[in-house]
Structure formats: C-alpha cells, structure tokens
Coordinates of C-alpha atoms and ligand atoms in Angstrom, one line a residue:
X3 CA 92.4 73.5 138.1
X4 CA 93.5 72.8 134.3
X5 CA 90.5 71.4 132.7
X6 CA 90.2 68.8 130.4
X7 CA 87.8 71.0 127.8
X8 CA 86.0 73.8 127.9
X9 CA 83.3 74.5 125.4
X10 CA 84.3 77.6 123.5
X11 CA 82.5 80.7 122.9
X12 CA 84.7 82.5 120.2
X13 CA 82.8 86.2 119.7
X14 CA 79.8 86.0 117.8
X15 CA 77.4 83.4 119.1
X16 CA 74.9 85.4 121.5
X17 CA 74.3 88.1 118.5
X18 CA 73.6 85.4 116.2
X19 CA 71.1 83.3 118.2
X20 CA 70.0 86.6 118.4
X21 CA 69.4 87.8 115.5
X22 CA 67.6 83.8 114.8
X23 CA 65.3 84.7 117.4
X24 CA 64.3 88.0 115.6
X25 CA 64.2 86.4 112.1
X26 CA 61.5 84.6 114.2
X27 CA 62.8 80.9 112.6
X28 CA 63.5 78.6 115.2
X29 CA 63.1 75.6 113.4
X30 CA 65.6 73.7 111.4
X31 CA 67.0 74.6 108.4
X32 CA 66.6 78.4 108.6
X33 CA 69.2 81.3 107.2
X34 CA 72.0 79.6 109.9
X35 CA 71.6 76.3 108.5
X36 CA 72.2 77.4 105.1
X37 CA 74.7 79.4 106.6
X38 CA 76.3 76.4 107.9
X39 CA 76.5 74.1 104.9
X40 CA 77.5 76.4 102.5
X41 CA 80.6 77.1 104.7
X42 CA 81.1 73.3 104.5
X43 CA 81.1 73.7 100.6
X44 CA 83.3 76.6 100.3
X45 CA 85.7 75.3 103.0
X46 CA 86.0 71.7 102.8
X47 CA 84.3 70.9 99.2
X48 CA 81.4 68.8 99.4
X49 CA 78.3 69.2 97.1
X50 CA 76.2 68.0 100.0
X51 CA 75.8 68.5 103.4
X52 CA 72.8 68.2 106.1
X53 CA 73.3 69.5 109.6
X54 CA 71.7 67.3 111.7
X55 CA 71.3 67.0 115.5
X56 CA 74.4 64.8 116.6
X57 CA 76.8 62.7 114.7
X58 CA 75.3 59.6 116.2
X59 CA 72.2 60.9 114.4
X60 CA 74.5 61.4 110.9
X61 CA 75.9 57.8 111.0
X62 CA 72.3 56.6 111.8
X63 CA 71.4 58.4 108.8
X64 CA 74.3 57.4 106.7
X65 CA 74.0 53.4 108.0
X66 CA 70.4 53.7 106.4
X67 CA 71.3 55.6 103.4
X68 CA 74.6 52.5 102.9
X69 CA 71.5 50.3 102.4
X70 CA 73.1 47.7 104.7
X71 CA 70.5 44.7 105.7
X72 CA 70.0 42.7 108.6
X73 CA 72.9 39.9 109.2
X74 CA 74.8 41.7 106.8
X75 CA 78.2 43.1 107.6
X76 CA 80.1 46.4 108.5
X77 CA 83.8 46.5 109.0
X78 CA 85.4 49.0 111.9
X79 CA 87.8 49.5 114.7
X80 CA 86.5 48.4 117.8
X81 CA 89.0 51.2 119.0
X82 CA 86.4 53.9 118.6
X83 CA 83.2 55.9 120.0
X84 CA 80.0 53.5 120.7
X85 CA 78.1 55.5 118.0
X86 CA 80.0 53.9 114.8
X87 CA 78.9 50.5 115.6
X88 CA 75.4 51.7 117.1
X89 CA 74.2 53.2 113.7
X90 CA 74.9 50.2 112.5
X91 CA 73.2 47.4 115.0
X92 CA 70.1 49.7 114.5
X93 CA 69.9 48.5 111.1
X94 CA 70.7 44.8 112.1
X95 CA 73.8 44.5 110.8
X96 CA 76.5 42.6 112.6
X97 CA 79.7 44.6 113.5
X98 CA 83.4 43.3 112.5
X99 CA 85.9 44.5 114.4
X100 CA 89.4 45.0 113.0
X101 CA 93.0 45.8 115.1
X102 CA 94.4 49.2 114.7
X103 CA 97.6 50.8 113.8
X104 CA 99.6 51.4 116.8
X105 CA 101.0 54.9 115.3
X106 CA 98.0 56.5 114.5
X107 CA 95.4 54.5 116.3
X108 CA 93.2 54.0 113.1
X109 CA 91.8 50.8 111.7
X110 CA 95.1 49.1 110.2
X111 CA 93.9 49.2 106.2
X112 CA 96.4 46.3 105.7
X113 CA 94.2 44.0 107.7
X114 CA 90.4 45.0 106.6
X115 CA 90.9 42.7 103.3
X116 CA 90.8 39.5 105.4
X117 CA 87.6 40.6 107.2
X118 CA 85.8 41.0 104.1
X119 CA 83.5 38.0 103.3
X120 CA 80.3 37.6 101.1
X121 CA 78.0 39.6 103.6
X122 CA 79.9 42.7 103.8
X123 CA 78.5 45.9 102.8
X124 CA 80.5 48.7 104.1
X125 CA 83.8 50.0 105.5
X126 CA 83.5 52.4 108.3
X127 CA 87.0 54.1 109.2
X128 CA 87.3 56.4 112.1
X129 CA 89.4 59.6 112.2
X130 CA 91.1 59.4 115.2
X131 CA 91.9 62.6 116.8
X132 CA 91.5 64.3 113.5
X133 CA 94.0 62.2 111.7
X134 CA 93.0 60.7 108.6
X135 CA 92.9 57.0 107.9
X136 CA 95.1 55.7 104.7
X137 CA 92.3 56.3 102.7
X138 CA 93.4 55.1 99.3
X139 CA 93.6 51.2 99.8
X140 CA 89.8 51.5 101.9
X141 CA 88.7 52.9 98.4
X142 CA 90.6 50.2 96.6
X143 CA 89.4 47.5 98.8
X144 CA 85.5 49.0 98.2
X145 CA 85.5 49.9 94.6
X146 CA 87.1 45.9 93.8
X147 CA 84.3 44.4 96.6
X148 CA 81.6 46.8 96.0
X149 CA 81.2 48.4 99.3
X150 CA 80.2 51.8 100.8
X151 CA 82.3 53.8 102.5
X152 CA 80.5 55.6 105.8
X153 CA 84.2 57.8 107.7
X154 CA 83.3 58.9 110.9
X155 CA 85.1 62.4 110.8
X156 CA 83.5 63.4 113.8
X157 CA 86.8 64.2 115.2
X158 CA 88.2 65.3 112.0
X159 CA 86.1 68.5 110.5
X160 CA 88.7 70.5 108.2
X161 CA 91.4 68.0 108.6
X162 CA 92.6 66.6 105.3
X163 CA 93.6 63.7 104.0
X164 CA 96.0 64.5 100.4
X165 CA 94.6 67.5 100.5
X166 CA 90.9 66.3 100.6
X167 CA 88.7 66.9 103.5
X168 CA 87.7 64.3 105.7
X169 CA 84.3 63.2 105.6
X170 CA 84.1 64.1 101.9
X171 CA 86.5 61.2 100.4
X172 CA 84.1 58.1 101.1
X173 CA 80.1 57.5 100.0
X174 CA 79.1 59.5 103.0
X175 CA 80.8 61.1 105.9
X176 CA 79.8 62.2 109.4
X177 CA 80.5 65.0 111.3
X178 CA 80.5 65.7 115.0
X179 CA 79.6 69.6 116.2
X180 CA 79.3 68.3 120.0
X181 CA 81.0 70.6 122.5
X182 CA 83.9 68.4 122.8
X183 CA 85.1 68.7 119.2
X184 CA 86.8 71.6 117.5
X185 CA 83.2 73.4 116.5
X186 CA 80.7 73.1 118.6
X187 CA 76.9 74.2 118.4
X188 CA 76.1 72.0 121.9
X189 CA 75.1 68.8 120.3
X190 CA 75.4 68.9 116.6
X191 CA 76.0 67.0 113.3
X192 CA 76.3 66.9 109.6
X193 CA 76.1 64.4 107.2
X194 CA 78.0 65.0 103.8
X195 CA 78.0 63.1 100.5
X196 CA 78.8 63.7 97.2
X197 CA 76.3 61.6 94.9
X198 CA 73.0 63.3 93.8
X199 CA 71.7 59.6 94.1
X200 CA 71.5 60.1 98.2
X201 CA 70.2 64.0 98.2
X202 CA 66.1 62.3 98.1
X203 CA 66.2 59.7 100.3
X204 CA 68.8 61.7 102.8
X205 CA 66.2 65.2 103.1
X206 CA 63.2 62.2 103.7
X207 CA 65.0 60.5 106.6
X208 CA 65.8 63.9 108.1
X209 CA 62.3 65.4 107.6
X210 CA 60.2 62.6 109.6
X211 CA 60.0 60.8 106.4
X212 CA 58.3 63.5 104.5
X213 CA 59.0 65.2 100.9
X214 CA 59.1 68.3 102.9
X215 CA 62.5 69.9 101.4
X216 CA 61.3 69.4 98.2
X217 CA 57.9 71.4 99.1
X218 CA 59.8 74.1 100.3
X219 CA 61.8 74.1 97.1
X220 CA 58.4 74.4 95.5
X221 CA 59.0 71.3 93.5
X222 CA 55.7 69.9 95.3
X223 CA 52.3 71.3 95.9
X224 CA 52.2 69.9 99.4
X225 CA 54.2 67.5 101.8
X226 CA 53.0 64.3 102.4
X227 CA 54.8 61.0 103.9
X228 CA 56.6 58.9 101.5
X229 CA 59.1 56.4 103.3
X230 CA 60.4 55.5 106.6
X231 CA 62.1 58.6 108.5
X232 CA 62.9 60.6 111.9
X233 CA 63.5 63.9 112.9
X234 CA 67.3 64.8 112.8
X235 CA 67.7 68.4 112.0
X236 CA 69.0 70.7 114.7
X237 CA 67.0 74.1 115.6
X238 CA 68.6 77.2 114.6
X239 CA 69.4 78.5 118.0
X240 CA 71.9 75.5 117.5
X241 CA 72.9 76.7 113.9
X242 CA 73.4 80.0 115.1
X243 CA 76.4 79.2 117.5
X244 CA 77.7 76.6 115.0
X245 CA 77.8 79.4 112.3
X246 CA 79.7 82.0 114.7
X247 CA 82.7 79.5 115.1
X248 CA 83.0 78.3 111.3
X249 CA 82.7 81.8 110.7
X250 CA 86.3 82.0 113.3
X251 CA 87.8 78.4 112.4
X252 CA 91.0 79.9 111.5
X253 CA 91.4 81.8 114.9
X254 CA 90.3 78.1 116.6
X255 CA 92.6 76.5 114.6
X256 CA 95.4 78.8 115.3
X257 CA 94.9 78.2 119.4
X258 CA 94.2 74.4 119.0
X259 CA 97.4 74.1 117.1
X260 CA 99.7 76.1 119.4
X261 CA 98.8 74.7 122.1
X262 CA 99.1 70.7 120.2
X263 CA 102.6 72.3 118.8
X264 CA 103.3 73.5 122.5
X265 CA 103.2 70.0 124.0
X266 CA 104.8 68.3 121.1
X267 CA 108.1 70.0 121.1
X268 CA 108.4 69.8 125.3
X269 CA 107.4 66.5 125.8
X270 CA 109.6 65.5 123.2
X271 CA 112.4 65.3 125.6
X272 CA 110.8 62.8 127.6
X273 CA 109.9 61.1 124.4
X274 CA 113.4 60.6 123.5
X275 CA 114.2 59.6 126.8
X276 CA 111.7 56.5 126.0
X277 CA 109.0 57.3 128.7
X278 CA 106.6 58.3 126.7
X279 CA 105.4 58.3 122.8
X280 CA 104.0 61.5 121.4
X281 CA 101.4 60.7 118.3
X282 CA 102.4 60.6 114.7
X283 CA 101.1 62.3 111.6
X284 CA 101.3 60.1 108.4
X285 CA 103.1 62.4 105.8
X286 CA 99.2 62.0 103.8
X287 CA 97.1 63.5 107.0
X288 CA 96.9 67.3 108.0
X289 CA 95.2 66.8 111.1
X290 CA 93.4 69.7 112.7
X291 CA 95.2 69.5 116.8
X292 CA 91.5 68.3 117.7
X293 CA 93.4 66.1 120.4
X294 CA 96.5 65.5 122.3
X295 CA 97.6 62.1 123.8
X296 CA 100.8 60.6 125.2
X297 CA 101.2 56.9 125.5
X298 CA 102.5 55.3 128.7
X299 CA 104.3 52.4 129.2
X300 CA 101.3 50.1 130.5
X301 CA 97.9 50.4 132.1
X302 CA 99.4 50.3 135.7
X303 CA 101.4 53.7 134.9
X304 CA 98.6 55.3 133.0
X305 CA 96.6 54.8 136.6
X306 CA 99.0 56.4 138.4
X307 CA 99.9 59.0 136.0
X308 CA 96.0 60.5 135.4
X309 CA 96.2 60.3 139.3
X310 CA 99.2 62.4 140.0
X311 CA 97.9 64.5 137.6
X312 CA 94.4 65.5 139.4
X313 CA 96.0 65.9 142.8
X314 CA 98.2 68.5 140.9
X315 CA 95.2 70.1 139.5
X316 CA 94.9 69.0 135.9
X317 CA 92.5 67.0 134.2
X318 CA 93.9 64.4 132.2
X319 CA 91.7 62.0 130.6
X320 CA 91.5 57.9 128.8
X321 CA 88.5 56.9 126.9
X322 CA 87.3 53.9 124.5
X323 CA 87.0 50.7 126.0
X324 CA 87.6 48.9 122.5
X325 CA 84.3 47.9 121.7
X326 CA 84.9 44.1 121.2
X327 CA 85.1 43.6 124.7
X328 CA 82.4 45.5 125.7
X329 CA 78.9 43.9 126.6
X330 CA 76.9 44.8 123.6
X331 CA 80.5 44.2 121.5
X332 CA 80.3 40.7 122.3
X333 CA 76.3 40.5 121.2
X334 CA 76.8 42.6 118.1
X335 CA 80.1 42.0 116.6
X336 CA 83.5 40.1 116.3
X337 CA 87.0 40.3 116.1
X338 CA 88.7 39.5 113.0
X339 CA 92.1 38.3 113.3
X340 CA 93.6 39.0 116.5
X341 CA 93.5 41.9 118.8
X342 CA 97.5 42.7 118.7
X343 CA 97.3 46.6 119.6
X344 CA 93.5 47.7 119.9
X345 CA 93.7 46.8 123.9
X346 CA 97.4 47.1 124.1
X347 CA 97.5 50.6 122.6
X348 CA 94.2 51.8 124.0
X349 CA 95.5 50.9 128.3
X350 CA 98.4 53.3 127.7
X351 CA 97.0 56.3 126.0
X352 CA 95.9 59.3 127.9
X353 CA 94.5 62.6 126.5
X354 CA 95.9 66.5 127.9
X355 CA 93.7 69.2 128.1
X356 CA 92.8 70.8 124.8
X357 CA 90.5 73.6 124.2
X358 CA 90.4 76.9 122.2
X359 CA 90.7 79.1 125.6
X360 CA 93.6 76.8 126.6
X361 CA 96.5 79.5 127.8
X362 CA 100.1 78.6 126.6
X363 CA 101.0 79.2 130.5
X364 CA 98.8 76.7 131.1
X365 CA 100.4 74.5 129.0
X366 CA 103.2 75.3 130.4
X367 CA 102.4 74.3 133.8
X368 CA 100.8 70.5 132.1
X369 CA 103.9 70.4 130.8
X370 CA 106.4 71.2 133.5
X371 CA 103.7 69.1 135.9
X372 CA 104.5 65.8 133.7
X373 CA 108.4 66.4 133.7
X374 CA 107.9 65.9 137.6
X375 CA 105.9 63.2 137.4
X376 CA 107.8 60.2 140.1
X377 CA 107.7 57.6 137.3
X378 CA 109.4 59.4 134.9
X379 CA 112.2 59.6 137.6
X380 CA 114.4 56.5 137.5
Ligands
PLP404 C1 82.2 62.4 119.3 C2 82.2 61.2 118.4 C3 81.0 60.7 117.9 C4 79.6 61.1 118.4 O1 79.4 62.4 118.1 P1 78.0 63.1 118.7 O2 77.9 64.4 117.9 O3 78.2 63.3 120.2 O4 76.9 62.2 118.4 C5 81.1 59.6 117.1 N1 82.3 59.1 116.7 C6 83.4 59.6 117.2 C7 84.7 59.0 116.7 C8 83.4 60.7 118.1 O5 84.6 61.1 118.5

C-alpha cells in the first residue's frame, strides 16, 4: 500500500526532545522555540514570528490582531480549509466568498474588487498547495481600501512569491506545522508579521492575556492580566521536533521536489493527450512541492479514478468541499459573483501521495498505476 502521507521523521527529533527534557523546559517558548523563530528570520525574513499550537490557532490570533468587528467583512475563497473562515466567524465577522482561478486554484485577484463594500476589513488569500496568490493587486486593492491582509501560508512555508516568502508579504501571515504539511512538529503553528505595532497585543493573546513576555524580558516587575487572551503557544517537546526538520528543510525539500518533478514530467504524456491537467506555477510563485494534484475530467471520473486507485493499493485523495455550500458556509458567509470554477474545479481534482520518505519507485509504480487506469483507455 502507497500511502497518501506519512509524517516524517528526518534524523534529529528524538535527541532534541531529548535534550528539552534535560534542559528541564517543557513549557512554551523555551531554547527550541527561539530556535524555531529565529530560523524563520534567517530563512524566510520576517522580523516577527510566534509559534503557536496550530494554524487554526494563528489565524484565530491574526483575525483578532486585523481588528475586524462583528457584521463586518472578510473576503476569501470558499475553495479552502474550514479554519480561514472559522477564525474569522469567531470574531463575528461575516465571510465573503470569492470564485477561484482555475490554474492555480487561488482566490482569482481580478474578482476580489467587486466584493469589496463599506464593511470590509480584510483580505485573506490562501496558498494553495504552496503556490502563491498574485500578491501584488491584493496589496493594491488593500492599501487604496484600507484593509488588512491575513495569507494563510499554511501550505506554503518557504515558498515564495517574487522572491518574498509567503506569509511575510501581507499584515500577518499564518503558518501550518501539522503533520500533513512539509514541517511538521504534530500539530503546530506560527504566526508572522512585520509591524512592531502587533508585537504587544500578539505576546498578550498568546500568553492567556498576560504581560508575561514582557516580564520575562524584565521590562516588568511581575505579570498581571491586561486584555482578553488564550493559551496558543506549543510545548517544547513540540518545538523540539519542529526545530530538527527546519534544521534539514533543504534535504525535505530536495525529496518533496523529486518526487513533485517525478510525476510532472510522466504524467505529462497523458496530459497532452487531454486526460488530465497537471498544476501550473505562475512565473511569480516558487512553490515548495507541498502537494501534487491532477484534475479529471468531471466528478463521475474522479469517483472512479480514487477507486481504481485503492484496489491497486494507493492512496489517492480529494478534499475542500468549497465552503459556500457547506452548512455553516450558508450561515456565515456569501458568494460574490458567481461560483464559475470553485465547485467545477474543486469535483475534478485529486491529490497523489506526497511525503518526504516517498521512494522514486514508488512513484514510479503511482505513475505506471494511472497510465493503466480503464478511463484513460479510449
Ligand atoms: C492545514 C491547513 C490549515 C490548518 O492548519 P492546522 O495547523 O491544522 O490548524 C489552515 N489552512 C489551510 C489552507 C491548511 O491547508
């Protein structure tokens, strides 16, 4: 069996949760944690970042830090993980929907203008698969309406977007270390920013709505509570692990991208053939091979397809039921303008395994499997 992912363990994890355990810090933002963000400055240039337990917990954090009030607006793809519009709903806001771009499957910037109205406060684009969003016209469109920018770069850590990493180009950016994602740490997250103006109220929310950081900085005598907050930074057990595969990324990145490079060029046969379409990297995006998907002809041969494929002994996966049409999308949100692609695009695409211990013969053999596949036969 060819699964779909495999959480990887790269060569240094055990010693470093380890060696936490003898520093005797098990707590947050320990030697690891530090560890961690100032990889993230060296390596992908932000000033800030906070690891924090999830991403879901780093757009919570980033919704509240946008300022956005109840009934006010945030604009999206409803092509995306549930967690971009729940941040968001937790704060009251109502969620606007907007269709993607069939080639990349990110929020089509040419259409966000026409969503805008009085109430909206922010822009949220999603990195799908690790390639970025045309990220100059979302600035445009903020700086001339006056919104915030939140990217959801869960799926795009050290992908880049003209040379700029994702998740640092917007007001604040969000980061997923879940196991399913390039760098994992179990469940995981950072929040990143750029502005001094977010550093206070960002350590508060994290810290249970205490002053703590600064205490431990020594710029207070002691901690006390000062505004509205949760607990949302990960234990250094967690940090550990993260820190072993930052530490390896380019040795990650080298096996993610053979293997994306792998099934590019040999499915691009059938490609040509017009039985499937392979994905597309704008000429602006250096995406980072966190995923590979094909797109089928329709929903009927995706079915089929992800079947043949299990009883052949690979895991092949769909996800994202767009969110407009989900039950809590109806409550919370809208569509603006019409859905063209979002449901179209989203029926035919499929994912093929992907993961760091993924074998080229095992690619191989996904590969060869597909070529047989009966529909591709007439
Ligand atoms: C994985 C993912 C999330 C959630 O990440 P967690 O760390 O599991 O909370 C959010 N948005 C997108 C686009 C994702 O792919």
């Amino acid at each position: 069996m060819i699964d779909f992912n495999r959480p990887a363990c790269v060569g240094k994890e055990l010693e470093y949760i380890r060696q936490a355990v003898e520093n005797g810090k098990l707590c947050g933002d320990g030697m690891f944690t530090k560890k961690c963000s100032q990889w993230m400055a060296d390596k992908l240039g932000t000033k800030y970042s906070l690891l924090t337990t999830s991403c879901t917990h780093a757009l919570e954090m980033a919704a509240y830090l946008s300022d956005i009030q109840p009934g006010e607006e945030v604009i999206m793809p409803s092509y995306t993980f549930v967690s971009t519009a729940d941040a968001f709903v937790l704060r009251g806001a109502k969620v606007v929907f907007v269709d993607i771009r069939p080639d990349t499957m990110n929020i089509d910037e040419k259409l966000i203008e026409q969503a805008i109205t009085e109430k909206t406060r922010v822009i949220a684009p999603v990195h799908y698969a690790g390639v970025a969003c045309e990220m100059d016209t979302i600035l445009a469109l903020a700086a001339k309406y006056n919104l915030k920018v939140v990217e959801d770069a869960a799926q795009g850590v050290n992908a880049y977007y003209k040379g700029k990493a994702l998740g640092t180009i917007g007001d604040l950016g969000c980061f997923s270390f879940h196991e399913t994602k390039n760098y994992i740490m179990g469940e995981g997250g950072a929040l990143l920013f750029q502005k001094d103006e977010y550093l206070e109220r960002a350590e508060i929310l994290r810290e249970k709505g205490t002053d703590r950081s600064k205490f431990f900085r020594g710029q207070v005598d002691k901690y006390t509570w000062v505004d509205f907050g949760s607990s949302y930074l990960p234990s250094e057990l967690n940090a550990a692990y993260l820190y072993a595969q930052l530490e390896a990324c380019a040795e990650i990145d080298r096996r993610r991208m053979a293997a994306w490079n792998y099934y590019n060029e040999n499915l691009k046969e059938l490609a040509d053939a017009g039985y499937i379409e392979l994905p597309f990297i704008p000429d602006y995006a250096q995406h980072n091979a966190h995923m590979f998907y094909i797109k089928l002809k329709d929903l009927e041969t995706r079915t089929a397809f992800i079947r043949y494929l299990k009883d052949n002994g690979i895991s092949a996966v769909f996800h994202y039921v767009p969110l407009h049409s989900a039950k809590a999308g109806l409550k919370f949100g809208r569509f603006s303008g019409e859905d063209v692609y979002t449901t179209k695009e989203s029926e035919r695409l499929v994912r093929l395994p992907m993961f760091y211990d993924l074998t080229l013969e095992q690619c191989e053999t996904v590969v060869s499997t597909i070529k047989a596949f009966p529909g591709f036969a007439d």
